[in-house]
Amino acid sequence: MTSTFHSIETARRSLFTQTAALNTTGHNIANANTEGYTRQRVNMKAAIPIEAYGMNNSAMPGQMGTGVEFTSIQRIREMFLDDQYRGESASSGNWTIQSDTLDKLEAIVNEPSDSGIRTVLDNFWKSWSDLSKNPEDPTARKIVVQTAQSLTDAINYMSTQLDNLDKDLNTNIDVKGKEIQSYLSSIADLNRSIYKIEGMGDQANDLRDQRDLLTDKLSKIINVTVLDTDAGYTISLGGQPLVQGAAVAATVDSAFLNNAYASGDLKAGEAYGMIFSSKTYVADYKKQLDDMANTIANGEVQITIPSGSTLPAGTTVLRDSEIINADGTKTTLLAGAAVPVPLTGDLKTTVKGLNGLHELGYAMDGSSGRAFFTPAIAGETITAGNLRLNPEIAANANLFATSMRVTTDSAGNTTVIKGNNSLATLFSNMKDNTTFTSVDGTKTGTVGSYLSSMVGQLGIQSQEATRQASNSDYLVEQVNSRRQSVSGVSLDEEMSNMLVFQHAYSAAARFMTTYDEMLEKLINGTGTVGR
């Protein structure tokens, strides 16, 4: 049986419920531009009727309703879209870093351009060509020294830039490790707070938004797996737990990330892109540049030494060689055999790079056997970082060789023909010599082709990384758009809801006023008849 004041309670519940709905709508509108905010909705249901089914219920027909009440304030969010977003975000982070690294590598290589290594190489070969026209010209000899130093400086500088890029990547890996650790600590704290609040029957919607936002940012750095449990999010990297409820389960630093990369647990994200770029792109181009520098100095190359040349005493052939005599016959010299002096025909042989070629000639003072390029520290293998012009040659331009001929007087004394240009000509022809074989034996071609191969490979890789980064960004935007269509705040929709709740509130207030007037008449007007 209903109470006299039953409808007052019904109106009160309606007012409270519509007020909660209006407050929630205002909260949504206020956070329309808040990063990571998820729109909220008040879940309403009809209140329990005045009489429940039972043996002692009244005989009155039907059940008298008691109005409305709200059961919860719920976030509108789909976990499936969150998982999709985080997966695509990790992929985007990886390709963005790779694309950025390759852009920096392109800037370091700086080809094609008028100031790259190719131009410096061309100037070097040209200086030898100019010198071959007048080997005794001191100005031309100094130009050869200057262009050689420019070549070594350019290669050294590129190597230094690659080293700096590698250091930057590794430094950023450490920075990302600290950023990850900060996110993990914050997520663990939020897990603890959410567990306490929801344990008391409330819903920690705003705290959940903060936790999801941090998880989204974490997913851009590393590929994470997120499991929502009663204790909060359990976040893992591969098989390694990072957060379990209120506890941070791992200490993430550069060593941790490198180990995860090596084990295959780290598969995507910015951290993966940095480690991959360092260990693959930078390391590969550093090796290619080192190989090119060592190949210029010591890579095997086939040359033809002109007939009449007199090589330094004790010169032997590196590989099986042939002397093409004037009558067309050939004389074979087996590897390690001494070269006859003077040559009675053109000698087709193999030498170890520009150093091996230079050692076959004579300087202006008659000396020979001097390497043209040396490492910064004697005994080291030549690399792009330690390649140097021989310090003796750098200090005295008369000490590099240009001649391969000598004269012998009646007493048997030999004198270098300083004006001979045989070696200078061979040096200038190295630009187009297609038989340079890299020190590791993997490539054969001109020195220029080594550089072209490296530049071409870099261009293709950069183009591919840019394409992949663009595609990944598109997928992230697409998934995020779908997620926002579900979770984002629409001001138009909220304004419509606000009007609905406002009218409902006004109607409930009017209902309460009406019933109040009825009660006033009943209470104050009853018993006054006949007075």
XYZ file of C-alpha atoms in Angstrom:
531
model
C 0.000 0.000 0.000
C 1.398 3.376 -0.971
C 2.225 6.106 1.483
C 0.633 9.516 1.351
C 4.056 10.982 0.641
C 5.006 8.302 -1.902
C 5.051 10.658 -4.887
C 7.266 13.162 -3.044
C 9.899 10.409 -2.800
C 9.374 9.536 -6.472
C 9.955 13.173 -7.452
C 13.000 13.386 -5.169
C 14.622 10.345 -6.817
C 13.964 11.814 -10.240
C 15.510 15.134 -9.249
C 18.621 13.453 -7.840
C 19.015 11.200 -10.879
C 18.593 14.008 -13.431
C 20.996 16.148 -11.399
C 23.603 13.380 -11.592
C 23.015 13.113 -15.344
C 23.379 16.891 -15.765
C 26.544 16.924 -13.640
C 28.023 14.107 -15.705
C 27.111 15.917 -18.924
C 28.855 19.033 -17.610
C 31.905 16.926 -16.703
C 32.001 15.555 -20.258
C 31.731 19.030 -21.773
C 34.456 20.390 -19.484
C 36.829 17.614 -20.579
C 36.000 17.662 -24.281
C 39.622 18.653 -25.062
C 41.321 16.722 -22.266
C 43.866 14.209 -23.591
C 42.868 10.636 -22.810
C 39.433 11.531 -21.403
C 36.632 9.015 -21.955
C 33.054 10.242 -22.042
C 30.886 9.059 -19.184
C 27.259 8.041 -19.030
C 24.823 7.779 -16.126
C 23.102 4.399 -16.134
C 19.509 4.762 -14.999
C 16.943 2.141 -14.054
C 13.437 2.060 -12.600
C 13.544 1.926 -8.819
C 12.276 -1.170 -7.035
C 8.436 -1.046 -6.969
C 6.711 -0.347 -3.699
C 5.642 -3.937 -3.137
C 7.790 -6.899 -4.033
C 6.207 -10.226 -4.943
C 5.440 -12.274 -1.840
C 2.729 -13.981 0.252
C 1.961 -10.862 2.266
C 1.594 -8.420 -0.594
C -1.602 -6.385 -0.774
C -4.514 -7.265 -2.973
C -4.264 -3.976 -4.869
C -3.883 -4.522 -8.618
C -0.396 -3.915 -10.172
C 2.786 -2.660 -8.556
C 3.160 0.995 -7.795
C 6.432 2.348 -9.233
C 8.831 4.327 -7.081
C 10.536 6.394 -9.778
C 14.084 6.264 -11.141
C 17.551 5.860 -9.751
C 21.037 5.647 -11.277
C 23.124 2.572 -10.710
C 26.504 3.762 -11.972
C 28.451 6.354 -13.894
C 30.121 4.356 -16.652
C 32.990 5.074 -19.048
C 32.098 4.360 -22.676
C 35.172 2.494 -23.889
C 36.034 -0.629 -25.919
C 39.056 -2.656 -24.807
C 39.332 -4.211 -28.274
C 39.980 -0.804 -29.852
C 42.494 -0.005 -27.108
C 44.449 -3.157 -27.923
C 44.356 -2.321 -31.634
C 45.512 1.228 -31.011
C 48.423 0.133 -28.838
C 49.589 -2.410 -31.383
C 49.506 0.115 -34.223
C 51.092 2.766 -32.010
C 54.074 0.491 -31.311
C 54.501 -0.132 -35.044
C 54.264 3.595 -35.757
C 56.870 4.384 -33.103
C 59.270 1.863 -34.625
C 58.968 3.071 -38.214
C 59.059 6.730 -37.222
C 62.409 6.220 -35.486
C 63.786 4.184 -38.392
C 62.678 6.812 -40.894
C 64.189 9.585 -38.781
C 67.488 7.688 -38.446
C 67.692 7.067 -42.185
C 66.973 10.755 -42.851
C 69.940 11.617 -40.635
C 72.087 9.049 -42.448
C 71.151 10.637 -45.768
C 72.208 14.014 -44.394
C 75.533 12.531 -43.261
C 76.234 10.823 -46.586
C 75.036 13.965 -48.410
C 74.869 12.375 -51.846
C 74.316 13.379 -54.541
C 75.674 16.864 -53.852
C 78.506 19.217 -54.742
C 80.114 18.815 -51.331
C 79.918 15.070 -50.698
C 82.596 12.381 -50.807
C 82.041 11.759 -54.518
C 83.112 15.330 -55.312
C 86.144 14.991 -53.044
C 87.056 11.694 -54.748
C 86.713 13.264 -58.197
C 88.976 16.120 -57.144
C 91.517 13.597 -55.876
C 91.593 11.669 -59.157
C 91.689 14.927 -61.139
C 94.682 16.195 -59.176
C 96.589 13.054 -60.194
C 95.534 13.538 -63.792
C 96.803 17.138 -63.721
C 100.013 16.035 -62.043
C 100.655 13.410 -64.726
C 101.077 16.237 -67.233
C 104.026 17.638 -65.282
C 105.125 15.390 -62.382
C 107.826 17.825 -61.272
C 105.463 20.781 -60.830
C 105.569 21.645 -57.085
C 102.167 23.320 -57.227
C 100.536 20.261 -58.785
C 102.202 18.044 -56.168
C 100.867 20.204 -53.334
C 97.386 20.034 -54.848
C 97.588 16.224 -54.776
C 98.495 16.382 -51.091
C 95.670 18.799 -50.363
C 93.047 16.750 -52.210
C 94.290 13.578 -50.501
C 93.951 15.255 -47.114
C 90.500 16.523 -48.090
C 89.525 12.953 -48.971
C 90.736 11.539 -45.663
C 89.126 14.424 -43.755
C 85.778 13.852 -45.494
C 85.852 10.125 -44.759
C 86.974 10.768 -41.164
C 84.209 13.316 -40.677
C 81.547 10.978 -42.027
C 82.798 8.250 -39.706
C 82.664 10.652 -36.758
C 79.108 11.630 -37.685
C 78.083 7.974 -37.814
C 79.680 7.406 -34.404
C 77.841 10.435 -33.003
C 74.546 9.205 -34.438
C 75.130 5.816 -32.844
C 75.900 7.484 -29.499
C 72.743 9.580 -29.778
C 70.648 6.491 -30.429
C 72.138 4.644 -27.471
C 71.724 7.679 -25.230
C 68.083 7.930 -26.281
C 67.610 4.231 -25.548
C 68.690 4.944 -21.980
C 66.366 7.980 -21.837
C 63.475 5.852 -23.106
C 64.254 3.274 -20.429
C 63.865 5.939 -17.741
C 60.655 7.179 -19.361
C 59.271 3.636 -19.406
C 60.187 3.179 -15.741
C 58.348 6.390 -14.866
C 55.222 5.205 -16.701
C 55.363 1.828 -14.973
C 55.595 3.423 -11.523
C 52.656 5.734 -12.273
C 50.530 2.872 -13.618
C 51.294 0.777 -10.534
C 50.253 3.704 -8.290
C 47.038 4.128 -10.256
C 46.347 0.396 -9.989
C 46.600 0.753 -6.213
C 44.305 3.791 -6.062
C 41.720 2.315 -8.430
C 41.645 -0.932 -6.440
C 40.986 0.946 -3.199
C 38.278 3.207 -4.651
C 36.437 0.475 -6.526
C 36.728 -1.818 -3.539
C 34.351 0.558 -1.781
C 31.804 0.245 -4.570
C 32.629 3.401 -6.532
C 33.969 3.600 -10.073
C 37.303 5.388 -10.556
C 36.557 6.570 -14.082
C 38.962 9.493 -14.198
C 41.798 7.457 -12.678
C 41.159 4.742 -15.248
C 41.452 7.389 -17.971
C 44.815 8.465 -16.583
C 45.994 4.856 -16.482
C 44.875 4.194 -20.064
C 46.606 7.365 -21.273
C 49.886 6.307 -19.661
C 49.483 2.830 -21.138
C 48.904 4.354 -24.593
C 52.103 6.401 -24.262
C 53.978 3.334 -23.035
C 52.777 1.345 -26.051
C 54.433 3.831 -28.421
C 57.817 3.093 -26.838
C 57.612 -0.699 -26.488
C 55.198 -3.411 -27.543
C 53.198 -4.249 -24.426
C 50.510 -6.754 -23.584
C 47.811 -5.407 -21.249
C 45.602 -7.634 -19.108
C 42.899 -6.059 -16.911
C 42.630 -8.007 -13.651
C 40.878 -7.431 -10.329
C 44.127 -5.996 -8.958
C 44.544 -3.646 -11.927
C 46.498 -3.775 -15.163
C 49.120 -6.460 -15.634
C 51.503 -5.175 -18.295
C 54.074 -7.447 -19.931
C 56.787 -7.178 -22.560
C 56.797 -10.508 -24.334
C 57.031 -12.998 -21.482
C 58.453 -10.473 -19.018
C 55.968 -8.884 -16.549
C 56.566 -5.157 -16.062
C 53.641 -4.238 -13.797
C 51.493 -6.569 -11.709
C 48.820 -4.730 -9.792
C 50.441 -2.238 -7.440
C 53.937 -3.666 -7.968
C 56.516 -2.739 -10.588
C 57.932 -6.124 -11.592
C 61.018 -5.001 -13.575
C 63.667 -2.305 -13.698
C 63.826 -1.036 -17.264
C 67.050 0.527 -18.551
C 69.122 0.329 -21.729
C 70.568 -3.059 -20.720
C 67.068 -4.455 -20.127
C 65.852 -3.169 -23.498
C 68.891 -4.536 -25.352
C 68.398 -7.932 -23.732
C 64.700 -7.870 -24.653
C 65.679 -6.999 -28.238
C 68.166 -9.874 -28.353
C 65.630 -12.352 -26.954
C 62.916 -11.256 -29.379
C 60.553 -9.943 -26.679
C 61.026 -6.364 -27.873
C 59.509 -6.331 -31.355
C 58.179 -2.821 -31.929
C 58.015 0.675 -30.504
C 60.436 3.571 -30.410
C 62.933 1.655 -28.263
C 62.989 -1.182 -30.808
C 63.444 1.321 -33.643
C 66.426 2.887 -31.876
C 68.167 -0.408 -31.141
C 67.427 -1.746 -34.639
C 68.669 1.454 -36.251
C 71.875 1.368 -34.205
C 72.635 -2.308 -34.716
C 71.502 -2.497 -38.342
C 71.550 0.786 -40.241
C 74.341 2.691 -38.486
C 76.505 -0.388 -37.970
C 76.054 -1.443 -41.610
C 76.964 1.940 -43.088
C 79.850 2.291 -40.666
C 81.172 -1.065 -41.875
C 80.620 -0.140 -45.524
C 82.478 3.130 -45.025
C 85.298 1.333 -43.194
C 85.490 -1.215 -46.008
C 85.572 1.535 -48.629
C 88.381 3.373 -46.828
C 90.417 0.185 -46.408
C 89.667 -0.865 -49.985
C 90.982 2.438 -51.359
C 94.170 1.908 -49.384
C 94.612 -1.872 -49.498
C 91.903 -3.532 -51.615
C 93.180 -5.661 -54.458
C 93.110 -3.965 -57.859
C 94.391 -5.073 -61.260
C 96.749 -2.741 -63.104
C 98.928 -2.793 -66.182
C 102.447 -1.507 -65.592
C 103.939 -0.166 -68.842
C 106.901 -1.791 -70.529
C 110.256 -0.287 -69.611
C 109.315 0.374 -66.018
C 111.848 -0.488 -63.359
C 110.191 -1.554 -60.136
C 112.014 -1.336 -56.789
C 114.380 -4.192 -56.043
C 112.787 -7.267 -54.538
C 109.295 -6.527 -55.908
C 107.206 -9.686 -56.251
C 103.779 -10.258 -57.744
C 100.816 -10.728 -55.405
C 98.827 -12.985 -57.733
C 99.616 -14.932 -60.915
C 100.499 -12.260 -63.493
C 101.364 -11.925 -67.159
C 103.991 -9.992 -69.075
C 102.809 -9.194 -72.603
C 105.974 -8.980 -74.631
C 106.497 -6.710 -77.622
C 106.148 -9.646 -80.016
C 102.773 -10.551 -78.528
C 103.986 -13.533 -76.545
C 103.115 -13.827 -72.855
C 105.288 -14.690 -69.898
C 103.507 -15.940 -66.797
C 104.736 -14.958 -63.343
C 103.392 -17.132 -60.554
C 102.272 -15.548 -57.280
C 105.319 -14.572 -55.252
C 107.696 -14.493 -58.252
C 110.139 -11.604 -58.585
C 109.441 -8.972 -61.240
C 112.194 -8.743 -63.872
C 114.026 -5.420 -64.120
C 113.428 -3.588 -66.350
C 110.145 -4.821 -67.737
C 110.406 -6.019 -71.329
C 106.622 -5.846 -71.783
C 103.434 -4.636 -70.155
C 102.869 -6.374 -66.806
C 99.275 -7.204 -65.916
C 99.305 -7.752 -62.196
C 97.429 -7.191 -58.960
C 98.416 -4.794 -56.187
C 96.942 -3.967 -52.811
C 95.105 -0.725 -53.412
C 96.649 2.699 -53.763
C 99.224 1.795 -51.117
C 100.422 -1.219 -53.098
C 100.512 0.846 -56.279
C 102.368 3.731 -54.652
C 105.032 1.410 -53.260
C 105.993 0.458 -56.836
C 107.096 3.999 -57.746
C 109.829 6.462 -56.885
C 109.575 9.820 -55.134
C 111.491 12.923 -56.190
C 114.367 11.987 -53.871
C 114.577 8.504 -55.340
C 113.017 6.736 -52.356
C 110.360 4.056 -52.783
C 108.230 1.575 -50.845
C 106.313 4.242 -48.958
C 102.566 3.721 -48.263
C 100.341 6.551 -49.459
C 97.667 6.081 -46.755
C 98.301 4.965 -43.169
C 96.192 4.398 -40.050
C 96.339 7.023 -37.300
C 98.126 4.495 -35.091
C 100.713 2.254 -36.724
C 99.720 -1.390 -36.910
C 95.975 -0.807 -36.827
C 93.658 -1.890 -39.621
C 92.685 1.088 -41.740
C 89.126 2.268 -41.133
C 87.144 5.327 -42.100
C 87.868 6.772 -38.687
C 91.655 6.365 -38.688
C 92.468 6.811 -42.402
C 95.299 9.325 -42.808
C 97.545 10.559 -45.563
C 101.080 9.319 -44.801
C 102.447 11.996 -42.415
C 105.757 12.091 -44.298
C 103.953 12.882 -47.552
C 101.685 15.403 -45.829
C 104.781 17.219 -44.575
C 106.722 17.035 -47.872
C 104.913 16.819 -51.223
C 108.127 15.596 -52.907
C 107.939 12.298 -51.031
C 105.027 10.748 -52.898
C 105.923 8.705 -55.962
C 105.112 9.570 -59.571
C 107.906 7.861 -61.546
C 108.464 4.203 -62.436
C 111.618 4.619 -64.502
C 115.300 4.941 -63.732
C 118.465 5.421 -65.767
C 121.685 3.519 -65.221
C 125.104 5.005 -65.950
C 128.219 3.136 -67.061
C 129.204 2.561 -63.463
C 125.901 0.850 -62.734
C 124.469 3.701 -60.669
C 120.737 4.280 -61.091
C 118.966 7.622 -61.122
C 115.202 8.157 -60.977
C 113.712 9.900 -63.980
C 111.794 12.563 -62.097
C 109.797 13.656 -65.083
C 108.383 10.203 -65.704
C 104.610 10.126 -65.176
C 103.924 6.387 -65.336
C 102.764 6.055 -61.732
C 100.839 9.350 -61.771
C 98.977 8.131 -64.858
C 98.149 4.823 -63.184
C 96.813 6.723 -60.170
C 94.607 8.943 -62.323
C 93.260 5.829 -64.107
C 92.130 4.343 -60.793
C 88.939 6.401 -61.012
C 87.614 4.193 -63.802
C 89.326 0.948 -62.762
C 86.522 -1.585 -62.336
C 88.634 -4.263 -60.659
C 88.854 -2.864 -57.137
C 87.986 -5.764 -54.839
C 86.970 -4.954 -51.277
C 89.170 -6.218 -48.486
C 86.472 -8.693 -47.449
C 86.196 -9.947 -51.038
C 82.440 -9.255 -51.299
C 82.466 -6.460 -53.878
C 84.296 -5.665 -57.075
C 84.028 -2.449 -59.069
C 85.283 1.109 -59.136
C 85.766 3.071 -55.936
C 82.884 5.241 -57.110
C 80.646 2.188 -57.469
C 81.190 1.347 -53.789
C 79.875 4.761 -52.882
C 77.032 4.510 -55.407
C 76.016 1.154 -53.969
C 75.938 2.576 -50.457
C 73.983 5.669 -51.519
C 71.516 3.593 -53.564
C 70.910 1.193 -50.690
C 70.393 4.088 -48.293
C 67.913 5.741 -50.643
C 65.826 2.577 -50.992
C 65.830 1.917 -47.249
C 64.873 5.504 -46.475
C 62.050 5.432 -49.006
C 60.719 2.172 -47.576
C 60.926 3.400 -43.966
C 59.123 6.622 -44.906
C 56.380 4.617 -46.627
C 56.010 2.285 -43.661
C 55.943 5.218 -41.215
C 53.249 6.932 -43.285
C 51.158 3.750 -43.425
C 51.568 3.155 -39.686
C 50.535 6.723 -38.881
C 47.461 6.297 -41.069
C 46.486 3.093 -39.257
C 46.979 4.758 -35.877
C 44.774 7.662 -36.944
C 42.158 5.274 -38.310
C 41.977 3.191 -35.135
C 42.033 6.319 -32.986
C 39.150 7.778 -35.002
C 37.132 4.634 -34.360
C 38.042 4.796 -30.705
C 37.105 8.469 -30.481
C 33.784 7.756 -32.161
C 33.054 5.488 -29.207
C 34.883 7.182 -26.333
C 35.293 10.787 -27.421
C 33.109 13.668 -26.297
C 30.731 15.070 -28.918
C 29.656 18.556 -27.885
C 26.554 18.325 -30.079
C 25.500 15.086 -28.427
C 26.219 16.425 -24.951
C 24.187 19.570 -25.616
C 21.277 17.410 -26.758
C 21.586 15.282 -23.636
C 21.759 18.376 -21.481
C 18.437 19.600 -22.863
C 16.844 16.188 -22.298
C 18.045 16.019 -18.680
C 17.121 19.661 -18.088
C 13.546 19.082 -19.258
C 13.322 15.896 -17.201
C 14.546 17.779 -14.138
C 12.024 20.587 -14.749
C 9.207 18.077 -15.178
C 10.185 16.296 -11.965
C 10.305 19.602 -10.147
C 6.881 20.480 -11.519
C 5.558 17.102 -10.411
C 6.882 17.701 -6.898
C 5.295 21.175 -6.836
C 1.975 19.767 -7.989
C 1.957 17.059 -5.360
C 3.040 19.559 -2.748
C -0.022 21.649 -3.570
C -2.220 18.561 -3.275
C -0.787 17.751 0.134
C -1.148 21.355 1.235
C -4.850 21.214 0.356
C -5.239 17.902 2.163
C -3.422 18.925 5.294
C -4.573 22.513 5.649
C -8.041 22.175 4.080
C -9.292 18.986 5.774
C -11.788 19.512 8.648
C -12.784 23.082 7.776
C -16.232 22.217 6.326
C -19.057 24.095 8.140
C -16.750 26.556 9.837
